[in-house]
Each structure stands twice: as C-alpha cells, then as structure tokens.
PDB file of C-alpha atoms in Angstrom:
ATOM      1  CA  MET J 771      42.680  54.740  14.178  1.00 76.00           C
ATOM      2  CA  MET J 772      43.916  57.000  16.938  1.00 94.00           C
ATOM      3  CA  LEU J 773      41.717  57.928  19.936  1.00 98.00           C
ATOM      4  CA  ARG J 774      40.136  61.409  19.755  1.00 98.00           C
ATOM      5  CA  LEU J 775      39.177  63.167  22.946  1.00 99.00           C
ATOM      6  CA  TYR J 776      36.633  66.008  22.805  1.00 98.00           C
ATOM      7  CA  HIS J 777      37.482  68.116  25.921  1.00 97.00           C
ATOM      8  CA  SER J 778      36.776  71.499  27.335  1.00 95.00           C
ATOM      9  CA  PRO J 779      39.562  73.400  29.163  1.00 94.00           C
ATOM     10  CA  MET J 780      39.660  72.688  32.971  1.00 93.00           C
ATOM     11  CA  ALA J 781      36.467  70.557  32.760  1.00 94.00           C
ATOM     12  CA  CYS J 782      36.390  67.186  34.326  1.00 95.00           C
ATOM     13  CA  SER J 783      37.431  65.949  30.867  1.00 97.00           C
ATOM     14  CA  LEU J 784      40.888  67.234  31.728  1.00 97.00           C
ATOM     15  CA  ALA J 785      41.299  63.976  33.747  1.00 98.00           C
ATOM     16  CA  ALA J 786      40.737  62.063  30.568  1.00 98.00           C
ATOM     17  CA  ARG J 787      43.389  64.261  28.789  1.00 98.00           C
ATOM     18  CA  LEU J 788      45.835  63.581  31.554  1.00 98.00           C
ATOM     19  CA  ALA J 789      45.048  59.880  31.500  1.00 98.00           C
ATOM     20  CA  LEU J 790      45.691  59.624  27.795  1.00 98.00           C
ATOM     21  CA  ALA J 791      49.072  61.172  28.279  1.00 97.00           C
ATOM     22  CA  ALA J 792      49.903  58.763  31.133  1.00 97.00           C
ATOM     23  CA  SER J 793      48.740  55.862  28.990  1.00 98.00           C
ATOM     24  CA  GLU J 794      50.955  56.836  26.007  1.00 97.00           C
ATOM     25  CA  LEU J 795      48.140  55.620  23.693  1.00 98.00           C
ATOM     26  CA  ASP J 796      47.976  57.198  20.219  1.00 98.00           C
ATOM     27  CA  HIS J 797      45.579  60.067  20.535  1.00 98.00           C
ATOM     28  CA  GLU J 798      44.559  63.648  19.692  1.00 98.00           C
ATOM     29  CA  ILE J 799      42.762  66.383  21.651  1.00 97.00           C
ATOM     30  CA  ARG J 800      39.872  68.375  20.240  1.00 97.00           C
ATOM     31  CA  PHE J 801      38.944  71.346  22.316  1.00 96.00           C
ATOM     32  CA  VAL J 802      35.120  72.150  22.627  1.00 96.00           C
ATOM     33  CA  ARG J 803      34.507  75.691  23.981  1.00 92.00           C
ATOM     34  CA  ILE J 804      31.389  75.312  26.256  1.00 90.00           C
ATOM     35  CA  ALA J 805      31.218  79.120  26.945  1.00 85.00           C
ATOM     36  CA  ALA J 806      31.152  79.702  23.107  1.00 90.00           C
ATOM     37  CA  GLY J 807      28.359  77.157  22.680  1.00 93.00           C
ATOM     38  CA  GLU J 808      30.492  74.709  20.652  1.00 95.00           C
ATOM     39  CA  ASN J 809      29.111  71.870  22.592  1.00 96.00           C
ATOM     40  CA  ARG J 810      25.628  72.693  21.102  1.00 96.00           C
ATOM     41  CA  SER J 811      26.821  72.901  17.519  1.00 97.00           C
ATOM     42  CA  ASP J 812      25.463  70.301  14.989  1.00 97.00           C
ATOM     43  CA  GLU J 813      28.886  69.029  14.566  1.00 97.00           C
ATOM     44  CA  TYR J 814      29.432  68.179  18.227  1.00 97.00           C
ATOM     45  CA  LEU J 815      25.902  66.889  18.793  1.00 98.00           C
ATOM     46  CA  ALA J 816      26.518  64.411  16.063  1.00 98.00           C
ATOM     47  CA  ILE J 817      29.399  63.104  18.260  1.00 97.00           C
ATOM     48  CA  ASN J 818      27.593  63.423  21.631  1.00 97.00           C
ATOM     49  CA  PRO J 819      23.872  64.255  21.474  1.00 97.00           C
ATOM     50  CA  MET J 820      23.802  65.295  25.074  1.00 96.00           C
ATOM     51  CA  GLY J 821      26.222  68.095  24.207  1.00 96.00           C
ATOM     52  CA  GLN J 822      28.560  67.257  27.174  1.00 96.00           C
ATOM     53  CA  VAL J 823      32.208  66.584  27.547  1.00 97.00           C
ATOM     54  CA  PRO J 824      34.219  64.404  27.525  1.00 98.00           C
ATOM     55  CA  ALA J 825      33.517  62.298  24.510  1.00 98.00           C
ATOM     56  CA  LEU J 826      36.153  59.786  23.382  1.00 99.00           C
ATOM     57  CA  VAL J 827      35.968  58.399  19.781  1.00 99.00           C
ATOM     58  CA  THR J 828      37.471  55.014  19.582  1.00 98.00           C
ATOM     59  CA  PRO J 829      37.807  52.442  16.762  1.00 97.00           C
ATOM     60  CA  ASP J 830      34.656  50.702  18.245  1.00 97.00           C
ATOM     61  CA  GLY J 831      32.487  53.724  18.816  1.00 98.00           C
ATOM     62  CA  THR J 832      32.152  56.805  20.939  1.00 98.00           C
ATOM     63  CA  LEU J 833      32.324  56.795  24.731  1.00 99.00           C
ATOM     64  CA  THR J 834      30.956  59.486  27.042  1.00 98.00           C
ATOM     65  CA  GLU J 835      31.031  59.984  30.725  1.00 97.00           C
ATOM     66  CA  VAL J 836      34.453  60.494  32.416  1.00 97.00           C
ATOM     67  CA  ILE J 837      34.466  57.370  34.585  1.00 98.00           C
ATOM     68  CA  ALA J 838      33.759  55.046  31.659  1.00 98.00           C
ATOM     69  CA  ILE J 839      36.441  56.820  29.559  1.00 99.00           C
ATOM     70  CA  LEU J 840      39.078  56.488  32.336  1.00 99.00           C
ATOM     71  CA  GLY J 841      38.253  52.796  32.683  1.00 98.00           C
ATOM     72  CA  TYR J 842      38.527  52.317  28.988  1.00 98.00           C
ATOM     73  CA  ILE J 843      41.964  54.145  28.837  1.00 99.00           C
ATOM     74  CA  ALA J 844      43.262  51.931  31.676  1.00 98.00           C
ATOM     75  CA  ASP J 845      42.105  48.798  29.998  1.00 98.00           C
ATOM     76  CA  MET J 846      43.662  49.760  26.768  1.00 98.00           C
ATOM     77  CA  ALA J 847      47.067  50.287  28.414  1.00 98.00           C
ATOM     78  CA  PRO J 848      47.216  47.507  31.074  1.00 98.00           C
ATOM     79  CA  GLU J 849      50.992  47.699  31.277  1.00 98.00           C
ATOM     80  CA  LYS J 850      50.716  51.168  32.698  1.00 98.00           C
ATOM     81  CA  ARG J 851      48.725  49.947  35.718  1.00 98.00           C
ATOM     82  CA  LEU J 852      46.499  53.036  35.677  1.00 99.00           C
ATOM     83  CA  LEU J 853      43.798  51.241  37.556  1.00 99.00           C
ATOM     84  CA  PRO J 854      43.861  47.866  39.432  1.00 98.00           C
ATOM     85  CA  GLU J 855      43.182  44.740  37.385  1.00 96.00           C
ATOM     86  CA  ALA J 856      39.599  44.204  36.315  1.00 95.00           C
ATOM     87  CA  GLY J 857      37.599  41.691  38.364  1.00 96.00           C
ATOM     88  CA  THR J 858      39.406  42.361  41.613  1.00 98.00           C
ATOM     89  CA  TYR J 859      38.205  44.110  44.957  1.00 98.00           C
ATOM     90  CA  GLU J 860      40.781  46.762  44.304  1.00 98.00           C
ATOM     91  CA  ARG J 861      39.255  47.649  40.918  1.00 98.00           C
ATOM     92  CA  ALA J 862      35.846  47.874  42.511  1.00 98.00           C
ATOM     93  CA  LEU J 863      37.350  50.195  45.123  1.00 98.00           C
ATOM     94  CA  ALA J 864      38.774  52.410  42.478  1.00 99.00           C
ATOM     95  CA  CYS J 865      35.327  52.642  40.738  1.00 98.00           C
ATOM     96  CA  SER J 866      33.961  53.566  44.074  1.00 98.00           C
ATOM     97  CA  ARG J 867      36.463  56.338  44.622  1.00 98.00           C
ATOM     98  CA  LEU J 868      35.969  57.536  41.067  1.00 98.00           C
ATOM     99  CA  SER J 869      32.118  57.597  41.547  1.00 98.00           C
ATOM    100  CA  TYR J 870      32.484  59.611  44.797  1.00 98.00           C
ATOM    101  CA  LEU J 871      34.784  62.137  43.096  1.00 98.00           C
ATOM    102  CA  SER J 872      32.409  62.505  40.223  1.00 96.00           C
ATOM    103  CA  ALA J 873      29.016  62.262  41.753  1.00 95.00           C
ATOM    104  CA  THR J 874      29.683  63.929  45.181  1.00 97.00           C
ATOM    105  CA  VAL J 875      32.783  66.215  45.066  1.00 98.00           C
ATOM    106  CA  HIS J 876      32.129  67.432  41.539  1.00 96.00           C
ATOM    107  CA  ALA J 877      28.520  68.172  42.215  1.00 96.00           C
ATOM    108  CA  ALA J 878      29.343  70.142  45.383  1.00 97.00           C
ATOM    109  CA  TYR J 879      31.057  72.849  43.220  1.00 96.00           C
ATOM    110  CA  ARG J 880      28.093  73.521  40.951  1.00 92.00           C
ATOM    111  CA  PRO J 881      25.869  75.574  43.395  1.00 94.00           C
ATOM    112  CA  VAL J 882      28.682  77.881  44.330  1.00 92.00           C
ATOM    113  CA  VAL J 883      30.357  78.394  41.020  1.00 88.00           C
ATOM    114  CA  ARG J 884      27.427  78.290  38.656  1.00 82.00           C
ATOM    115  CA  PRO J 885      24.235  78.417  40.716  1.00 85.00           C
ATOM    116  CA  ARG J 886      20.749  77.959  39.036  1.00 84.00           C
ATOM    117  CA  PRO J 887      18.427  80.860  38.601  1.00 85.00           C
ATOM    118  CA  GLY J 888      16.769  81.572  41.980  1.00 79.00           C
ATOM    119  CA  CYS J 889      19.625  79.905  43.875  1.00 83.00           C
ATOM    120  CA  ASP J 890      22.068  82.833  43.648  1.00 78.00           C
ATOM    121  CA  ASN J 891      20.853  84.761  46.852  1.00 87.00           C
ATOM    122  CA  ASP J 892      23.217  85.185  49.748  1.00 86.00           C
ATOM    123  CA  ALA J 893      21.623  82.448  51.929  1.00 91.00           C
ATOM    124  CA  ALA J 894      21.727  79.905  49.192  1.00 90.00           C
ATOM    125  CA  LEU J 895      25.229  80.654  48.267  1.00 91.00           C
ATOM    126  CA  GLU J 896      26.353  80.407  51.893  1.00 92.00           C
ATOM    127  CA  ALA J 897      24.601  77.031  52.336  1.00 95.00           C
ATOM    128  CA  ALA J 898      26.339  75.891  49.107  1.00 95.00           C
ATOM    129  CA  ARG J 899      29.792  77.039  50.314  1.00 95.00           C
ATOM    130  CA  ASP J 900      29.198  75.337  53.596  1.00 96.00           C
ATOM    131  CA  HIS J 901      28.333  72.064  51.748  1.00 97.00           C
ATOM    132  CA  LEU J 902      31.415  72.320  49.515  1.00 98.00           C
ATOM    133  CA  ASN J 903      33.636  73.038  52.564  1.00 98.00           C
ATOM    134  CA  ALA J 904      32.179  69.985  54.366  1.00 98.00           C
ATOM    135  CA  THR J 905      32.702  67.781  51.351  1.00 98.00           C
ATOM    136  CA  LEU J 906      36.274  68.920  50.887  1.00 98.00           C
ATOM    137  CA  THR J 907      36.931  68.499  54.638  1.00 98.00           C
ATOM    138  CA  HIS J 908      35.809  64.893  54.434  1.00 98.00           C
ATOM    139  CA  LEU J 909      38.100  64.383  51.440  1.00 98.00           C
ATOM    140  CA  ASP J 910      41.053  66.035  53.287  1.00 98.00           C
ATOM    141  CA  ARG J 911      40.604  63.724  56.203  1.00 98.00           C
ATOM    142  CA  MET J 912      40.390  60.704  53.778  1.00 97.00           C
ATOM    143  CA  MET J 913      43.679  61.645  52.310  1.00 98.00           C
ATOM    144  CA  ALA J 914      45.496  62.115  55.580  1.00 97.00           C
ATOM    145  CA  GLY J 915      48.908  60.467  55.390  1.00 95.00           C
ATOM    146  CA  ARG J 916      48.142  59.070  51.939  1.00 97.00           C
ATOM    147  CA  PRO J 917      50.245  59.882  48.868  1.00 97.00           C
ATOM    148  CA  PHE J 918      47.446  58.581  46.629  1.00 98.00           C
ATOM    149  CA  VAL J 919      43.743  57.972  46.619  1.00 98.00           C
ATOM    150  CA  LEU J 920      44.488  54.202  46.491  1.00 98.00           C
ATOM    151  CA  ASP J 921      47.508  52.414  47.681  1.00 97.00           C
ATOM    152  CA  ASP J 922      49.384  53.362  44.395  1.00 97.00           C
ATOM    153  CA  PHE J 923      49.084  55.994  41.772  1.00 98.00           C
ATOM    154  CA  SER J 924      45.919  55.538  39.682  1.00 98.00           C
ATOM    155  CA  LEU J 925      43.594  57.495  37.565  1.00 98.00           C
ATOM    156  CA  CYS J 926      41.597  58.382  40.645  1.00 99.00           C
ATOM    157  CA  ASP J 927      44.524  60.739  41.498  1.00 99.00           C
ATOM    158  CA  LEU J 928      44.215  62.516  38.201  1.00 98.00           C
ATOM    159  CA  LEU J 929      40.430  63.157  38.665  1.00 98.00           C
ATOM    160  CA  LEU J 930      41.063  64.387  42.156  1.00 98.00           C
ATOM    161  CA  LEU J 931      43.869  66.749  40.848  1.00 98.00           C
ATOM    162  CA  VAL J 932      41.414  68.200  38.279  1.00 97.00           C
ATOM    163  CA  LEU J 933      38.765  68.767  41.010  1.00 97.00           C
ATOM    164  CA  LEU J 934      41.218  70.498  43.340  1.00 97.00           C
ATOM    165  CA  GLY J 935      42.101  72.824  40.482  1.00 94.00           C
ATOM    166  CA  TRP J 936      38.627  74.178  40.578  1.00 94.00           C
ATOM    167  CA  ARG J 937      39.291  75.838  43.938  1.00 94.00           C
ATOM    168  CA  ARG J 938      40.888  78.709  41.875  1.00 90.00           C
ATOM    169  CA  ALA J 939      37.432  79.750  40.685  1.00 89.00           C
ATOM    170  CA  PRO J 940      36.788  83.480  41.472  1.00 88.00           C
ATOM    171  CA  ALA J 941      33.515  82.655  43.295  1.00 89.00           C
ATOM    172  CA  LEU J 942      35.421  80.640  45.901  1.00 92.00           C
ATOM    173  CA  HIS J 943      38.036  83.160  46.673  1.00 91.00           C
ATOM    174  CA  GLY J 944      38.154  83.863  50.415  1.00 92.00           C
ATOM    175  CA  HIS J 945      35.464  81.189  51.108  1.00 93.00           C
ATOM    176  CA  LEU J 946      37.344  77.900  51.400  1.00 94.00           C
ATOM    177  CA  ILE J 947      38.825  76.560  54.616  1.00 95.00           C
ATOM    178  CA  GLU J 948      42.324  75.289  54.925  1.00 96.00           C
ATOM    179  CA  LEU J 949      42.769  71.798  53.483  1.00 98.00           C
ATOM    180  CA  PRO J 950      46.466  70.862  54.265  1.00 98.00           C
ATOM    181  CA  GLU J 951      46.335  67.189  53.137  1.00 98.00           C
ATOM    182  CA  LEU J 952      44.690  68.150  49.803  1.00 98.00           C
ATOM    183  CA  ASP J 953      47.247  70.980  49.321  1.00 98.00           C
ATOM    184  CA  ARG J 954      50.039  68.464  49.808  1.00 98.00           C
ATOM    185  CA  PHE J 955      48.580  66.010  47.380  1.00 98.00           C
ATOM    186  CA  GLN J 956      47.947  68.683  44.798  1.00 98.00           C
ATOM    187  CA  SER J 957      51.578  69.944  45.152  1.00 97.00           C
ATOM    188  CA  ARG J 958      53.055  66.408  44.704  1.00 96.00           C
ATOM    189  CA  MET J 959      50.842  65.632  41.677  1.00 97.00           C
ATOM    190  CA  LEU J 960      51.734  68.930  39.927  1.00 96.00           C
ATOM    191  CA  ALA J 961      55.488  68.395  40.520  1.00 95.00           C
ATOM    192  CA  GLU J 962      55.438  65.277  38.234  1.00 92.00           C
ATOM    193  CA  GLY J 963      55.580  65.269  34.490  1.00 90.00           C
ATOM    194  CA  ASN J 964      54.091  68.194  32.592  1.00 92.00           C
ATOM    195  CA  ARG J 965      50.768  68.355  34.518  1.00 95.00           C
ATOM    196  CA  ALA J 966      51.443  71.824  35.854  1.00 93.00           C
ATOM    197  CA  GLU J 967      52.169  73.149  32.337  1.00 93.00           C
ATOM    198  CA  VAL J 968      48.944  71.467  30.919  1.00 94.00           C
ATOM    199  CA  ILE J 969      46.877  72.993  33.700  1.00 92.00           C
ATOM    200  CA  SER J 970      48.479  76.417  33.307  1.00 90.00           C
ATOM    201  CA  GLU J 971      47.796  76.183  29.579  1.00 91.00           C
ATOM    202  CA  GLU J 972      44.146  75.437  30.196  1.00 91.00           C
ATOM    203  CA  MET J 973      43.738  78.172  32.886  1.00 85.00           C
ATOM    204  CA  ALA J 974      45.096  80.626  30.384  1.00 86.00           C
ATOM    205  CA  MET J 975      42.630  79.431  27.766  1.00 86.00           C
ATOM    206  CA  LEU J 976      39.881  80.299  30.229  1.00 78.00           C
ATOM    207  CA  PHE J 977      41.171  83.471  31.889  1.00 70.00           C
ATOM    208  CA  GLY J 978      43.660  84.818  29.391  1.00 63.00           C
ATOM    209  CA  ALA J 979      47.355  85.503  30.190  1.00 46.00           C
ATOM    210  CA  SER J 980      46.522  87.643  33.238  1.00 39.00           C
ATOM    211  CA  GLY J 981      44.636  84.838  34.978  1.00 43.00           C
ATOM    212  CA  ALA J 982      41.665  87.116  35.523  1.00 42.00           C
ATOM    213  CA  GLY J 983      38.206  86.856  34.131  1.00 42.00           C
ATOM    214  CA  THR J 984      34.787  85.314  34.635  1.00 40.00           C
ATOM    215  CA  GLU J 985      33.939  81.902  36.041  1.00 43.00           C
ATOM    216  CA  PRO J 986      35.654  79.034  34.347  1.00 41.00           C
ATOM    217  CA  GLU J 987      33.458  77.482  31.656  1.00 42.00           C
ATOM    218  CA  GLY J 988      34.627  74.061  32.572  1.00 42.00           C
ATOM    219  CA  ILE J 989      33.325  74.185  36.136  1.00 46.00           C
ATOM    220  CA  SER J 990      29.854  73.302  35.254  1.00 44.00           C
ATOM    221  CA  PRO J 991      28.277  69.814  35.719  1.00 44.00           C
ATOM    222  CA  GLY J 992      25.622  70.900  33.157  1.00 42.00           C
ATOM    223  CA  GLY J 993      28.248  71.063  30.328  1.00 51.00           C
ATOM    224  CA  GLU J 994      30.354  68.076  31.221  1.00 56.00           C
ATOM    225  CA  LYS J 995      30.492  64.771  32.987  1.00 51.00           C
TER     226      LYS J 995
END
C-alpha cells in the first residue's frame, strides 16, 4: 500500500509533501481545500475527525500532526538521512527545532493573517505584527551563518521553508522587517530540486494565475497542524 497524504495548498502540510518527495517513498497526494470546507466533509472527517491537515494514511493506520508525520517519513527512509538517527541527542535536537517551528513560529502568523473575531482592530493587529517580527528576528539570528537548521540538511529545513513562504500573505505586505539570513536560506532551498515549482503551483492554486486574491487558506493554524 502506498502512502497517501491529505494536504491543503501552502499549509504546513506542504512540508510533508516535500518530505515525501525527498524520501522517494511510494506515495500519492490528495488535496483538501480548506477554504471550500472540504476538511469538514464526511469523507475527510472519516480520515481525520479533527478536520485538520496533514493526515497521512499508512499501511498501519492514519497519522496526523506534521511533526509526527515528518518523523515517520524519515524513519521509513533511513538511507536518505532526513533526520538524525533515532535515540541520539541530534535527533532530540531536531525534534526541538521542529517543535519550535510548529508551535512558536507557525502560531505567530495566525493573529496577523487570520485574526479571531474581536482581535482584528488596529491595535491588536499591530501587536500581532510586532510579535511576528520579533519571532522571525530571533529565527533570523539563529540562522546567521548557517546553511541549515541543523548541521546538515534535514526535514527541519523543509518546514522552515514552508513557514517563510507565508510571508507572501497579503496581510503582511509592507509590515515585515528585513530578514537577510532567512532570505538567503529561502533562496538556497528554492534553488534545489523542484521545490520552487511545487510552491509556485500551490500559490497558483490559492491565488490564481495572477497571484492576487484573498488570504491563503493554508495559513491558518485552525485548519492544519
């Protein structure tokens, strides 16, 4: 049985899509349009009752949560060295970095891109933008002089690449500070393989060929994880 990934364009689940490509494991991608409510359909809720992406159907059952899925993919393709070996300090450090990206950096986008009712006034949005800029500044400093999140390429880099792509959300235009280290990292990562083409394809799925439109459906912690 091949692996089947349920994924919404430009959501955090894109990291799992890129990871599967890097692993060369036999797999297929099924798109779930959050903006169209497909994640709340009976069909999808039978796969993931939480109605979130990603969900990875494996021969042994269905996995949810992007960090768990990335770990599974790495373990199923050990020869690719997508994460450090299990049971080592380096693997624990990788899990720490993945958790930081998922729980801290990911969450910092939500109040700006898709604020909750009552939190969309100017003061709240300004505070949210300040928090996001502070979070990204810390990340920029952490990446200073480093080609990768860890010492070598890992799935941590793919998750970071996805999160940096969210800076293109219309709500952030003109509000982000300069992040030279993250810009360099993003450029290097996009120059390898077909990552740039995959991301362009998914951006087109969200915005249309013109690149204009409403907020990306994938940039929403409420519909993914």
